Short mmCIF file of C-alpha atoms in Angstrom, two decimals:
data_model
loop_
_atom_site.label_atom_id
_atom_site.label_comp_id
_atom_site.label_asym_id
_atom_site.label_seq_id
_atom_site.Cartn_x
_atom_site.Cartn_y
_atom_site.Cartn_z
CA MET A 16 50.87 -105.70 -50.05
CA ASN A 17 47.04 -105.31 -49.36
CA ASN A 18 46.51 -103.73 -52.53
CA ASN A 19 48.47 -106.46 -55.13
CA LYS A 20 46.03 -108.92 -52.82
CA SER A 21 43.20 -107.05 -53.96
CA GLU A 22 44.09 -106.62 -57.19
CA ASP A 23 44.59 -109.95 -57.98
CA ARG A 24 41.28 -111.10 -56.54
CA LEU A 25 39.51 -108.98 -58.54
CA LYS A 26 41.21 -110.19 -61.99
CA ASP A 27 40.33 -113.64 -60.64
CA LEU A 28 36.48 -112.27 -60.15
CA GLU A 29 36.46 -111.28 -63.55
CA ASN A 30 37.98 -114.25 -64.92
CA GLU A 31 35.30 -116.27 -62.98
CA LEU A 32 32.55 -113.78 -64.28
CA SER A 33 34.22 -114.06 -67.82
CA VAL A 34 33.81 -117.87 -67.70
CA LEU A 35 30.48 -117.67 -66.16
CA ASP A 36 29.31 -115.49 -69.19
CA SER A 37 30.80 -117.96 -71.42
CA ILE A 38 28.97 -120.75 -69.80
CA GLU A 39 25.56 -119.25 -70.06
CA THR A 40 26.27 -117.74 -73.92
CA GLU A 41 27.16 -121.34 -74.42
CA ALA A 42 24.05 -122.69 -73.01
CA SER A 43 21.83 -120.32 -74.93
CA LEU A 44 23.44 -120.88 -77.83
CA LYS A 45 22.98 -124.77 -77.69
CA LYS A 46 19.35 -123.95 -76.60
CA GLU A 47 18.99 -121.58 -79.42
CA MET A 48 19.94 -124.13 -81.82
CA ALA A 49 18.30 -126.88 -80.23
CA PHE A 50 14.91 -124.50 -80.92
CA ARG A 51 16.30 -124.06 -84.55
CA LYS A 52 16.62 -127.66 -85.08
CA ALA A 53 13.08 -128.15 -83.59
CA ILE A 54 11.78 -125.85 -86.23
CA GLU A 55 13.62 -127.29 -88.91
CA SER A 56 12.35 -130.80 -88.02
CA ALA A 57 8.63 -129.65 -87.65
CA ILE A 58 8.44 -127.89 -91.17
CA PRO A 59 6.45 -130.53 -93.37
CA SER A 60 8.29 -129.14 -96.76
CA GLY A 61 11.74 -129.91 -97.51
CA ILE A 62 14.56 -127.04 -97.05
CA SER A 63 17.47 -127.11 -99.26
CA VAL A 64 20.14 -124.40 -99.57
CA VAL A 65 22.72 -123.96 -102.26
CA ASP A 66 25.80 -121.53 -102.39
CA ASP A 67 26.11 -118.52 -105.62
CA THR A 68 28.05 -122.02 -107.22
CA GLY A 69 25.05 -124.09 -106.87
CA LYS A 70 26.93 -126.06 -104.43
CA GLN A 71 24.46 -127.30 -101.85
CA VAL A 72 25.34 -126.52 -97.97
CA TYR A 73 22.21 -127.44 -96.02
CA VAL A 74 19.36 -129.64 -96.41
CA ASN A 75 16.59 -130.34 -93.99
CA LYS A 76 15.21 -133.68 -92.89
CA SER A 77 11.74 -133.40 -94.60
CA PHE A 78 14.06 -132.66 -97.37
CA CYS A 79 15.75 -136.01 -97.05
CA ASN A 80 13.05 -137.71 -96.47
CA ILE A 81 11.44 -136.56 -99.64
CA VAL A 82 14.58 -137.88 -101.64
CA GLY A 83 15.31 -140.53 -99.74
CA TRP A 84 19.07 -139.48 -99.36
CA ASP A 85 20.84 -138.73 -96.30
CA GLU A 86 22.11 -135.24 -95.39
CA ASP A 87 26.10 -137.22 -95.54
CA GLU A 88 24.93 -137.68 -99.35
CA LEU A 89 23.86 -134.55 -100.21
CA LEU A 90 26.14 -131.91 -98.94
CA GLY A 91 28.84 -130.50 -100.83
CA LYS A 92 27.65 -131.85 -104.10
CA HIS A 93 27.17 -129.68 -107.45
CA PRO A 94 24.50 -130.39 -109.73
CA PRO A 95 23.25 -132.64 -111.66
CA TYR A 96 21.88 -133.68 -108.46
CA GLU A 97 21.42 -137.26 -107.14
CA TYR A 98 17.66 -136.76 -107.14
CA TRP A 99 17.32 -135.05 -110.37
CA ALA A 100 14.91 -137.28 -112.82
CA GLN A 101 16.74 -137.97 -115.76
CA HIS A 102 13.94 -136.95 -118.26
CA ASP A 103 13.47 -133.66 -116.58
CA VAL A 104 17.12 -132.38 -116.34
CA GLU A 105 16.19 -129.69 -118.91
CA ASN A 106 13.60 -128.15 -116.94
CA LEU A 107 15.65 -128.74 -113.58
CA ASN A 108 19.16 -127.05 -115.28
CA LYS A 109 16.43 -124.18 -116.59
CA ALA A 110 14.84 -123.83 -112.85
CA LEU A 111 18.51 -124.14 -111.06
CA LYS A 112 20.23 -121.20 -113.67
CA ARG A 113 17.10 -118.95 -112.72
CA THR A 114 17.90 -119.11 -109.31
CA LEU A 115 21.57 -118.51 -109.69
CA ASN A 116 20.89 -115.50 -111.95
CA ASN A 117 18.70 -114.61 -109.34
CA THR A 118 15.45 -114.78 -111.70
CA ALA A 119 13.29 -117.06 -110.02
CA THR A 120 9.49 -115.93 -109.77
CA ASN A 121 7.72 -115.87 -107.25
CA GLU A 122 5.25 -118.45 -108.20
CA GLY A 123 8.19 -121.08 -108.35
CA PHE A 124 8.84 -124.33 -110.54
CA ASP A 125 6.97 -127.50 -111.08
CA LEU A 126 9.49 -130.00 -111.40
CA ILE A 127 10.33 -133.90 -111.04
CA PHE A 128 12.46 -135.34 -108.46
CA ARG A 129 13.98 -139.11 -108.40
CA HIS A 130 13.57 -140.74 -104.97
CA LYS A 131 16.64 -142.78 -103.90
CA THR A 132 14.48 -145.95 -104.76
CA GLY A 133 13.82 -144.73 -108.20
CA LYS A 134 10.27 -143.79 -107.93
CA LEU A 135 9.37 -140.07 -109.56
CA ILE A 136 8.17 -137.63 -107.69
CA PRO A 137 6.31 -134.05 -108.79
CA VAL A 138 7.48 -131.07 -106.29
CA HIS A 139 6.93 -127.31 -106.44
CA VAL A 140 9.96 -125.39 -105.37
CA ILE A 141 9.79 -121.70 -104.15
CA ILE A 142 13.17 -120.04 -104.54
CA SER A 143 14.32 -117.32 -101.76
CA PRO A 144 17.75 -115.70 -101.71
CA PHE A 145 19.28 -114.40 -98.73
CA GLU A 146 23.04 -113.07 -97.71
CA GLN A 147 25.22 -113.93 -95.09
CA GLU A 148 29.50 -114.30 -94.77
CA ASN A 149 30.23 -111.05 -95.96
CA ASN A 150 27.71 -110.69 -98.28
CA LYS A 151 27.88 -113.97 -99.93
CA THR A 152 24.47 -114.74 -101.78
CA PHE A 153 23.29 -118.03 -100.56
CA PHE A 154 19.39 -119.51 -102.05
CA LEU A 155 16.76 -121.60 -99.97
CA ALA A 156 14.95 -123.91 -101.75
CA ASN A 157 11.36 -124.53 -100.17
CA VAL A 158 10.48 -128.00 -101.68
CA ILE A 159 7.08 -129.30 -101.22
CA ASP A 160 5.79 -132.98 -102.78
CA ILE A 161 2.83 -132.21 -104.78
CA THR A 162 1.98 -136.02 -105.67
CA GLU A 163 -1.42 -135.54 -104.31
CA ARG A 164 -2.15 -132.64 -106.23
CA LYS A 165 -0.95 -133.87 -109.30
CA LYS A 166 -2.83 -137.32 -108.70
CA ALA A 167 -6.15 -134.80 -108.21
CA GLU A 168 -5.19 -132.89 -111.04
CA GLU A 169 -5.04 -135.71 -112.99
CA LYS A 170 -8.34 -136.81 -112.05
CA LEU A 171 -10.18 -133.50 -112.56
CA LYS A 172 -8.11 -133.67 -115.77
CA GLU A 173 -9.86 -137.07 -116.92
CA SER A 174 -13.11 -135.93 -115.47
CA GLU A 175 -12.87 -132.77 -117.40
CA THR A 176 -11.81 -134.42 -120.54
CA LYS A 177 -15.05 -136.90 -120.03
CA TYR A 178 -17.15 -134.21 -119.48
CA LYS A 179 -16.35 -132.61 -122.43
CA GLU A 180 -16.36 -135.51 -124.47
CA ILE A 181 -19.78 -136.39 -122.99
CA ILE A 182 -21.03 -132.61 -124.24
CA ASN A 183 -19.55 -133.10 -127.58
CA GLN A 184 -21.10 -136.20 -128.18
CA ILE A 185 -24.58 -134.36 -127.76
CA ASN A 186 -25.93 -133.54 -131.25
CA ASP A 187 -27.62 -130.42 -129.35
CA ILE A 188 -26.29 -127.03 -128.98
CA ILE A 189 -24.76 -126.47 -125.78
CA ILE A 190 -23.83 -123.18 -124.68
CA VAL A 191 -22.29 -122.00 -121.12
CA PHE A 192 -21.41 -117.95 -119.96
CA ASP A 193 -20.15 -116.82 -116.98
CA GLU A 194 -21.08 -113.99 -115.05
CA GLN A 195 -19.62 -111.52 -117.23
CA GLY A 196 -21.49 -113.00 -120.19
CA LYS A 197 -18.36 -115.06 -121.44
CA ILE A 198 -18.46 -118.22 -123.14
CA ILE A 199 -16.84 -120.96 -121.90
CA ILE A 200 -18.45 -123.79 -123.50
CA TRP A 201 -19.57 -124.29 -127.20
CA ASN A 202 -19.73 -127.96 -128.25
CA LYS A 203 -19.89 -129.35 -131.40
CA GLY A 204 -23.27 -129.69 -131.70
CA ALA A 205 -22.85 -125.81 -131.36
CA GLU A 206 -20.20 -126.03 -134.13
CA GLN A 207 -21.85 -127.96 -136.66
CA PHE A 208 -25.19 -126.35 -136.55
CA CYS A 209 -23.82 -122.96 -136.42
CA GLY A 210 -20.84 -123.36 -138.43
CA LEU A 211 -18.75 -122.10 -135.92
CA LYS A 212 -15.19 -123.56 -134.62
CA ALA A 213 -15.15 -123.31 -130.51
CA GLU A 214 -11.79 -121.58 -130.99
CA GLU A 215 -13.66 -118.80 -133.17
CA ILE A 216 -16.26 -118.06 -130.30
CA LEU A 217 -14.62 -118.90 -126.77
CA ASN A 218 -13.98 -116.31 -124.50
CA LYS A 219 -16.31 -113.91 -126.92
CA ASN A 220 -19.25 -111.98 -125.04
CA ILE A 221 -22.72 -114.10 -125.31
CA VAL A 222 -24.43 -111.16 -126.63
CA ASP A 223 -22.54 -110.11 -129.59
CA ILE A 224 -22.78 -113.86 -130.51
CA GLN A 225 -26.74 -113.77 -130.21
CA TYR A 226 -27.39 -110.77 -131.65
CA GLN A 227 -25.04 -112.34 -134.78
CA PHE A 228 -27.27 -115.17 -135.30
CA THR A 229 -30.95 -113.38 -134.20
CA PRO A 230 -32.65 -112.80 -137.75
CA PRO A 231 -34.66 -109.68 -138.50
CA PRO A 232 -37.26 -108.23 -136.60
CA HIS A 233 -36.01 -109.30 -133.18
CA LYS A 234 -32.17 -108.45 -134.34
CA ASP A 235 -32.31 -105.82 -131.55
CA LYS A 236 -28.97 -105.94 -129.56
CA LYS A 237 -30.19 -103.20 -126.50
CA LEU A 238 -32.97 -105.96 -126.04
CA ILE A 239 -30.59 -109.05 -126.16
CA GLU A 240 -28.48 -107.15 -123.25
CA SER A 241 -31.12 -106.66 -121.34
CA LYS A 242 -32.42 -110.21 -121.57
CA ILE A 243 -28.65 -111.67 -120.66
CA LYS A 244 -28.40 -109.12 -117.89
CA GLY A 245 -31.39 -109.97 -116.44
CA ILE A 246 -30.06 -113.81 -116.94
CA ILE A 247 -26.68 -113.14 -115.35
CA THR A 248 -27.83 -110.97 -112.63
CA LEU A 249 -31.07 -113.39 -111.65
CA GLU A 250 -33.15 -110.47 -111.72
CA THR A 251 -35.60 -112.60 -114.26
CA PRO A 252 -35.59 -116.13 -112.90
CA GLU A 253 -38.90 -116.89 -114.56
CA VAL A 254 -37.34 -117.34 -117.84
CA PHE A 255 -35.02 -120.40 -116.26
CA ASN A 256 -36.14 -123.88 -117.40
CA GLN A 257 -38.74 -122.37 -120.01
CA LEU A 258 -38.69 -123.78 -123.27
CA ILE A 259 -38.63 -120.95 -125.75
CA ASP A 260 -39.41 -121.45 -129.54
CA SER A 261 -37.71 -118.93 -131.54
CA GLU A 262 -35.70 -118.72 -134.80
CA ILE A 263 -31.67 -118.56 -135.87
CA ILE A 264 -29.69 -117.52 -138.43
CA SER A 265 -26.88 -120.13 -139.17
CA HIS A 266 -23.63 -119.82 -141.36
CA ASN A 267 -24.17 -123.20 -142.79
CA SER A 268 -27.45 -122.19 -144.31
CA SER A 269 -28.98 -119.53 -146.56
CA GLY A 270 -32.48 -119.28 -144.47
CA LYS A 271 -33.75 -119.49 -141.04
CA LYS A 272 -34.02 -122.32 -139.09
CA ASN A 273 -36.70 -123.28 -135.98
CA ILE A 274 -34.77 -123.77 -132.78
CA GLN A 275 -36.47 -124.76 -129.25
CA SER A 276 -34.42 -123.82 -126.48
CA ILE A 277 -33.55 -123.75 -122.43
CA VAL A 278 -31.55 -121.84 -120.16
CA PHE A 279 -30.81 -122.24 -116.64
CA PRO A 280 -28.14 -121.34 -113.74
CA ILE A 281 -25.35 -123.91 -112.39
CA GLU A 282 -24.11 -122.57 -108.98
CA LEU A 283 -20.39 -123.29 -108.25
CA ASN A 284 -18.41 -122.42 -105.64
CA GLY A 285 -20.13 -119.06 -104.59
CA TYR A 286 -20.49 -118.18 -108.35
CA ASN A 287 -23.08 -118.93 -111.39
CA LEU A 288 -22.61 -120.31 -115.01
CA PHE A 289 -25.33 -120.33 -117.11
CA CYS A 290 -26.19 -123.36 -119.34
CA THR A 291 -28.22 -122.74 -122.45
CA VAL A 292 -29.14 -126.13 -124.64
CA ILE A 293 -30.80 -125.35 -128.20
CA ARG A 294 -32.40 -128.01 -130.06
CA ASP A 295 -32.94 -127.71 -134.01
CA ILE A 296 -36.56 -128.08 -134.58
CA THR A 297 -36.68 -127.08 -138.02
CA GLU A 298 -37.58 -130.57 -139.44
CA ILE A 299 -39.81 -131.22 -136.88
CA LYS A 300 -41.87 -127.86 -137.43
CA ARG A 301 -42.06 -128.91 -141.26
CA TYR A 302 -43.49 -132.46 -140.21
CA GLU A 303 -45.97 -130.20 -138.31
CA LYS A 304 -46.90 -128.13 -141.46
CA GLU A 305 -46.95 -131.34 -143.06
CA LEU A 306 -48.98 -133.56 -141.08
CA ILE A 307 -51.49 -130.47 -140.67
CA ARG A 308 -51.74 -130.07 -144.25
CA ILE A 309 -52.15 -134.08 -145.00
CA SER A 310 -54.63 -134.15 -141.89
CA ALA A 311 -56.78 -131.58 -144.25
CA GLU A 312 -56.28 -133.28 -147.53
CA LYS A 313 -57.42 -136.47 -145.80
CA ASP A 314 -60.72 -134.67 -144.49
CA LYS A 315 -61.31 -133.27 -147.76
CA PHE A 316 -60.48 -136.91 -149.46
CA TYR A 317 -63.28 -138.51 -147.69
CA SER A 318 -65.82 -135.93 -148.88
CA VAL A 319 -64.28 -135.82 -152.45
CA ILE A 320 -64.90 -139.90 -152.19
CA ALA A 321 -68.13 -139.38 -150.72
CA GLN A 322 -68.83 -137.17 -153.56
CA TYR A 323 -68.01 -139.61 -155.92
CA LEU A 324 -69.70 -142.35 -154.74
CA TYR A 325 -72.92 -140.52 -154.38
CA THR A 326 -73.78 -140.35 -158.19
CA PRO A 327 -73.34 -143.85 -158.74
CA PHE A 328 -74.94 -145.37 -155.68
CA SER A 329 -78.13 -142.72 -156.11
CA LEU A 330 -78.38 -143.54 -159.45
CA PHE A 331 -78.57 -147.40 -158.25
CA LYS A 332 -81.36 -146.59 -155.50
CA ASN A 333 -83.60 -144.65 -158.09
CA PHE A 334 -83.29 -147.56 -160.45
CA SER A 335 -83.86 -149.89 -158.43
CA LYS A 336 -87.03 -148.25 -156.24
CA ALA A 337 -88.06 -147.45 -160.38
CA MET A 338 -88.18 -150.83 -160.94
CA THR A 339 -89.73 -152.07 -157.63
CA ASP A 340 -92.59 -149.42 -157.93
CA GLU A 341 -93.04 -149.28 -161.52
CA LEU A 342 -91.79 -152.75 -163.15
CA ASP A 343 -95.50 -154.02 -164.37
CA SER A 344 -95.87 -150.61 -166.33
CA LEU A 345 -92.13 -150.04 -167.63
CA THR A 346 -91.52 -151.45 -171.15
CA ILE A 347 -88.87 -153.63 -172.31
CA LYS A 348 -86.98 -151.41 -173.96
CA GLU A 349 -87.11 -148.87 -170.87
CA ILE A 350 -85.58 -152.06 -168.79
CA GLN A 351 -83.15 -152.52 -170.95
CA LYS A 352 -82.12 -148.40 -171.10
CA MET A 353 -82.01 -148.65 -166.91
CA SER A 354 -79.84 -151.46 -167.06
CA VAL A 355 -77.51 -150.15 -169.38
CA MET A 356 -76.86 -147.20 -167.18
CA MET A 357 -76.87 -149.15 -164.20
CA GLY A 358 -74.25 -151.21 -165.73
CA LYS A 359 -72.19 -148.52 -166.85
CA SER A 360 -72.98 -146.93 -163.19
CA ALA A 361 -71.46 -149.95 -161.50
CA THR A 362 -68.49 -150.06 -164.00
CA ASN A 363 -67.67 -146.36 -162.93
CA LEU A 364 -68.24 -147.46 -159.42
CA TYR A 365 -65.72 -150.21 -160.03
CA GLY A 366 -62.90 -148.10 -161.45
CA LEU A 367 -63.09 -145.57 -158.59
CA LEU A 368 -62.72 -148.26 -155.87
CA ASP A 369 -60.18 -149.92 -157.76
CA ASN A 370 -58.21 -146.12 -158.13
CA LEU A 371 -58.94 -145.85 -154.45
CA LEU A 372 -57.67 -149.45 -153.46
CA GLN A 373 -54.15 -148.52 -155.19
CA TRP A 374 -53.79 -145.14 -154.24
CA THR A 375 -54.28 -146.28 -150.24
CA LYS A 376 -51.94 -148.83 -150.72
CA MET A 377 -49.59 -146.66 -152.60
CA ASN A 378 -49.54 -144.34 -149.99
CA GLN A 379 -49.01 -147.07 -147.25
CA GLY A 380 -45.95 -148.14 -149.39
CA LYS A 381 -47.57 -151.45 -150.03
CA VAL A 382 -47.22 -151.77 -153.67
CA SER A 383 -44.34 -153.77 -155.17
CA PHE A 384 -42.12 -151.17 -157.55
CA GLU A 385 -40.44 -153.63 -160.08
CA PRO A 386 -39.28 -151.37 -162.83
CA GLN A 387 -37.55 -153.06 -165.98
CA GLN A 388 -37.19 -151.93 -170.03
CA LEU A 389 -40.46 -152.38 -171.58
CA ASN A 390 -41.32 -151.51 -175.42
CA PHE A 391 -43.60 -149.04 -174.95
CA THR A 392 -45.91 -149.70 -178.21
CA LYS A 393 -46.83 -153.02 -177.14
CA VAL A 394 -47.19 -152.13 -173.06
CA SER A 395 -49.45 -149.32 -174.48
CA LYS A 396 -51.54 -151.28 -176.52
CA GLU A 397 -52.30 -153.69 -174.00
CA ALA A 398 -53.19 -151.43 -171.39
CA VAL A 399 -55.74 -149.28 -173.24
CA SER A 400 -57.34 -152.86 -174.91
CA ILE A 401 -59.34 -152.58 -171.94
CA LEU A 402 -61.50 -148.89 -172.79
CA ASN A 403 -62.05 -149.77 -176.33
CA SER A 404 -65.55 -150.82 -175.65
CA ASP A 405 -65.80 -147.41 -173.86
CA ALA A 406 -64.35 -145.95 -177.33
CA VAL A 407 -66.75 -147.65 -179.64
CA LYS A 408 -69.70 -146.52 -177.82
CA LYS A 409 -68.89 -142.76 -178.83
CA ASN A 410 -67.35 -143.77 -182.04
CA ILE A 411 -63.95 -142.14 -180.95
CA LYS A 412 -60.72 -143.46 -182.79
CA ILE A 413 -57.96 -144.26 -180.60
CA ASN A 414 -54.62 -143.32 -182.62
CA TYR A 415 -51.00 -144.73 -181.36
CA ASN A 416 -48.44 -142.12 -182.75
CA ILE A 417 -45.22 -144.53 -181.68
CA LYS A 418 -41.94 -145.69 -182.36
CA ASP A 419 -41.82 -149.42 -182.25
CA GLU A 420 -38.27 -149.29 -181.13
CA ILE A 421 -39.11 -146.59 -177.87
CA THR A 422 -38.80 -148.21 -174.53
CA VAL A 423 -39.19 -147.08 -171.22
CA PHE A 424 -37.45 -148.43 -167.74
CA ALA A 425 -40.81 -148.57 -165.63
CA ASP A 426 -43.07 -150.59 -163.81
CA ILE A 427 -45.59 -152.82 -166.10
CA PHE A 428 -48.40 -152.78 -163.69
CA MET A 429 -47.86 -149.21 -162.85
CA LEU A 430 -47.61 -147.64 -166.01
CA LYS A 431 -50.55 -149.50 -167.62
CA THR A 432 -52.40 -148.14 -164.64
CA ILE A 433 -51.10 -144.66 -165.65
CA LEU A 434 -52.45 -145.04 -169.26
CA ARG A 435 -55.64 -146.48 -168.52
CA ASN A 436 -56.48 -143.73 -166.23
CA ILE A 437 -55.53 -140.84 -168.50
CA VAL A 438 -56.89 -142.94 -171.50
CA SER A 439 -60.11 -143.01 -169.82
CA ASN A 440 -60.37 -139.72 -168.44
CA ALA A 441 -59.82 -138.85 -172.18
CA ILE A 442 -62.88 -140.60 -173.48
CA GLN A 443 -64.79 -139.27 -171.00
CA PHE A 444 -63.86 -135.87 -172.05
CA THR A 445 -64.36 -136.64 -176.04
CA GLY A 446 -67.54 -136.00 -177.81
CA ASN A 447 -69.08 -138.56 -180.14
CA ASP A 448 -67.12 -139.36 -183.55
CA GLY A 449 -63.62 -137.80 -181.41
CA GLU A 450 -60.11 -138.87 -181.32
CA VAL A 451 -57.72 -139.49 -178.71
CA SER A 452 -53.94 -139.64 -179.84
CA ILE A 453 -51.26 -141.31 -177.85
CA SER A 454 -47.30 -140.32 -178.71
CA ALA A 455 -44.07 -140.35 -177.28
CA GLU A 456 -40.95 -138.86 -178.02
CA GLN A 457 -37.99 -140.25 -176.81
CA SER A 458 -34.37 -137.92 -174.94
CA PRO A 459 -31.07 -139.31 -173.91
CA SER A 460 -32.81 -139.69 -170.91
CA HIS A 461 -36.31 -139.96 -170.65
CA VAL A 462 -39.56 -140.62 -172.58
CA THR A 463 -42.28 -138.19 -172.80
CA ILE A 464 -45.72 -139.42 -173.19
CA SER A 465 -49.10 -137.28 -174.47
CA VAL A 466 -52.53 -138.09 -174.38
CA PHE A 467 -54.46 -135.88 -176.96
CA ASN A 468 -57.92 -135.47 -176.96
CA ASP A 469 -60.08 -133.09 -179.07
CA GLY A 470 -63.25 -132.28 -176.65
CA ILE A 471 -63.63 -129.88 -173.98
CA GLY A 472 -60.76 -128.03 -172.52
CA ILE A 473 -59.84 -127.19 -169.23
CA SER A 474 -59.64 -123.47 -167.76
CA PRO A 475 -56.18 -122.24 -166.48
CA ASP A 476 -57.83 -122.14 -162.86
CA TYR A 477 -58.34 -125.64 -163.23
CA LEU A 478 -55.19 -127.03 -164.77
CA THR A 479 -53.39 -126.11 -161.32
CA LYS A 480 -55.46 -128.32 -158.93
CA PHE A 481 -55.91 -131.17 -161.25
CA PHE A 482 -53.02 -133.02 -159.30
CA THR A 483 -54.00 -132.24 -155.91
CA ILE A 484 -56.51 -133.49 -153.73
CA SER A 485 -57.29 -130.65 -151.88
CA GLU A 486 -59.65 -129.83 -154.46
CA SER A 487 -63.00 -131.48 -155.54
CA HIS A 488 -62.42 -131.85 -159.15
CA THR A 489 -65.51 -133.01 -161.30
CA ALA A 490 -65.91 -131.52 -164.12
CA LEU A 491 -69.10 -131.84 -166.71
CA GLY A 492 -68.76 -133.92 -170.38
CA MET A 493 -70.11 -133.46 -173.45
CA ALA A 494 -72.30 -136.19 -172.59
CA GLU A 495 -73.22 -135.19 -169.22
CA GLU A 496 -70.67 -137.60 -167.65
CA LYS A 497 -68.66 -136.53 -164.26
CA GLY A 498 -64.99 -136.69 -164.87
CA ILE A 499 -63.47 -138.66 -161.93
CA THR A 500 -60.19 -137.68 -161.23
CA LEU A 501 -59.01 -139.58 -158.56
CA GLY A 502 -57.44 -141.85 -161.21
CA LEU A 503 -54.91 -138.66 -161.86
CA LEU A 504 -54.41 -138.64 -158.66
CA LEU A 505 -52.54 -142.25 -158.63
CA CYS A 506 -51.39 -141.55 -162.09
CA LYS A 507 -49.43 -138.34 -160.23
CA GLU A 508 -48.25 -141.01 -157.16
CA PHE A 509 -47.01 -143.26 -159.61
CA VAL A 510 -45.40 -141.31 -162.12
CA GLU A 511 -43.62 -139.43 -159.41
CA LYS A 512 -42.25 -142.78 -158.11
CA HIS A 513 -40.36 -143.31 -161.51
CA GLY A 514 -38.58 -139.96 -160.52
CA GLY A 515 -40.73 -138.66 -163.58
CA LYS A 516 -43.37 -135.82 -163.50
CA ILE A 517 -47.11 -135.13 -165.19
CA TRP A 518 -49.18 -132.33 -166.26
CA VAL A 519 -51.57 -131.06 -168.88
CA ASP A 520 -52.12 -128.64 -171.31
CA SER A 521 -55.23 -127.17 -172.62
CA LYS A 522 -54.97 -125.09 -175.40
CA ASP A 523 -58.25 -123.75 -176.36
CA ALA A 524 -61.96 -124.93 -175.31
CA LYS A 525 -61.55 -127.90 -177.78
CA ALA A 526 -58.27 -129.67 -177.01
CA CYS A 527 -56.69 -131.60 -173.88
CA GLU A 528 -53.38 -132.61 -173.63
CA PHE A 529 -51.88 -134.96 -171.21
CA LYS A 530 -47.94 -135.39 -170.32
CA PHE A 531 -45.71 -137.18 -168.42
CA THR A 532 -41.88 -138.89 -168.61
CA LEU A 533 -40.38 -141.55 -167.25
CA PRO A 534 -36.81 -142.82 -167.54
CA VAL A 535 -35.32 -144.46 -170.40
CA GLN A 536 -33.14 -146.39 -168.11
#
């Protein structure tokens, strides 16, 4: 009897313990579930779980906040889900297919969701598969709203586009390379100057490209490698921000080009980029050489003018002194002779000053240029008529071997000036009783005009210098007359203004022939 009571009591205790264990277990489970719920609520990213059929079996609060739908509206649904953006359905389907095939990448997917209000939401989704309930596979999607990141990327992309556009609009060559020497920027200025597109250059080594464009004798790859290494390792900081003049070979040009370059580092987030700015100074160098030449010619020109002016002014000085000191003892014939010589000197001086004025105006662009169709025979006789008295004094005959129908397209003032100067020069170099012949031959495009005189010839060395101001051109004529060639410089300027050319032939010691061309129309 007592044993039965003891057994009953033991059973009651066991039942009580079982109840207590059940209560404690339930409390523990509730506590654990509350803890998990708290964690899920605290997770900022959205979490969605689908089974191997694509049915959505779980979403957390953050996921609901992202898409705007409640948990009850999302669970148990199959694709296409309510939050899928219509215009991104293709990418969404591909992402889901890879998820269910368990081939999703670790990097995840950038997709577009649609909020319940219709607003589009860029998201990044990372898939993590796991097994539950008799090895059944589920897929957890960690969803992050990347709206702000996308905005930042768009702003960065816009800034980068503007930056690249600014770089491309700069005419100078801009090349940027990194610490490995890899070219990352090759602007349109570089494309145009070097003749190579950016896609042909980007990601190539700066050493190889510089070697490609370096002309001899500096085409030394080891030397170029050494210089680039000094730059990217910052071992030669003295080269930074220094203007360097050098030469380059361009694919667009057969010859060398002059360049001026500067290189400097750009520090970005703990690493360096190196920017090279290159300017084409080929034309500047050409202008510098031209200015040096012009300056030298100007100095020589002043010297030549001084020499040209010296003789007539010296003559005036000597004659005026003689007439002042010896007028009482001079005969009428001697005074007349001195007056004639002074008049001739004054005429030469006037011609010199007139040519000098016209030449100066021409070089300053102050001489008008109005070409027209002209009858050459008529214009040539009008131009030379002023020189008839000089020819008569030496009994020189002026011949016109010109067909009446020959015409030229020229400025009448310039053409007359050209003819007067050349014929005047021919008269000076022709002896008494000589001849000066003017002829013209017409071709379809131009007329070649010749002025021939039988007098003193011109040496071949002198011929090459006749139309340059860098030489002092005075030659002794048969009557001891100084031939002044400033007028011939003016002729050259006027002929070239018409697009023609001028030259002189001297076939022997007793003949000289000036020739120039003018357009027909």
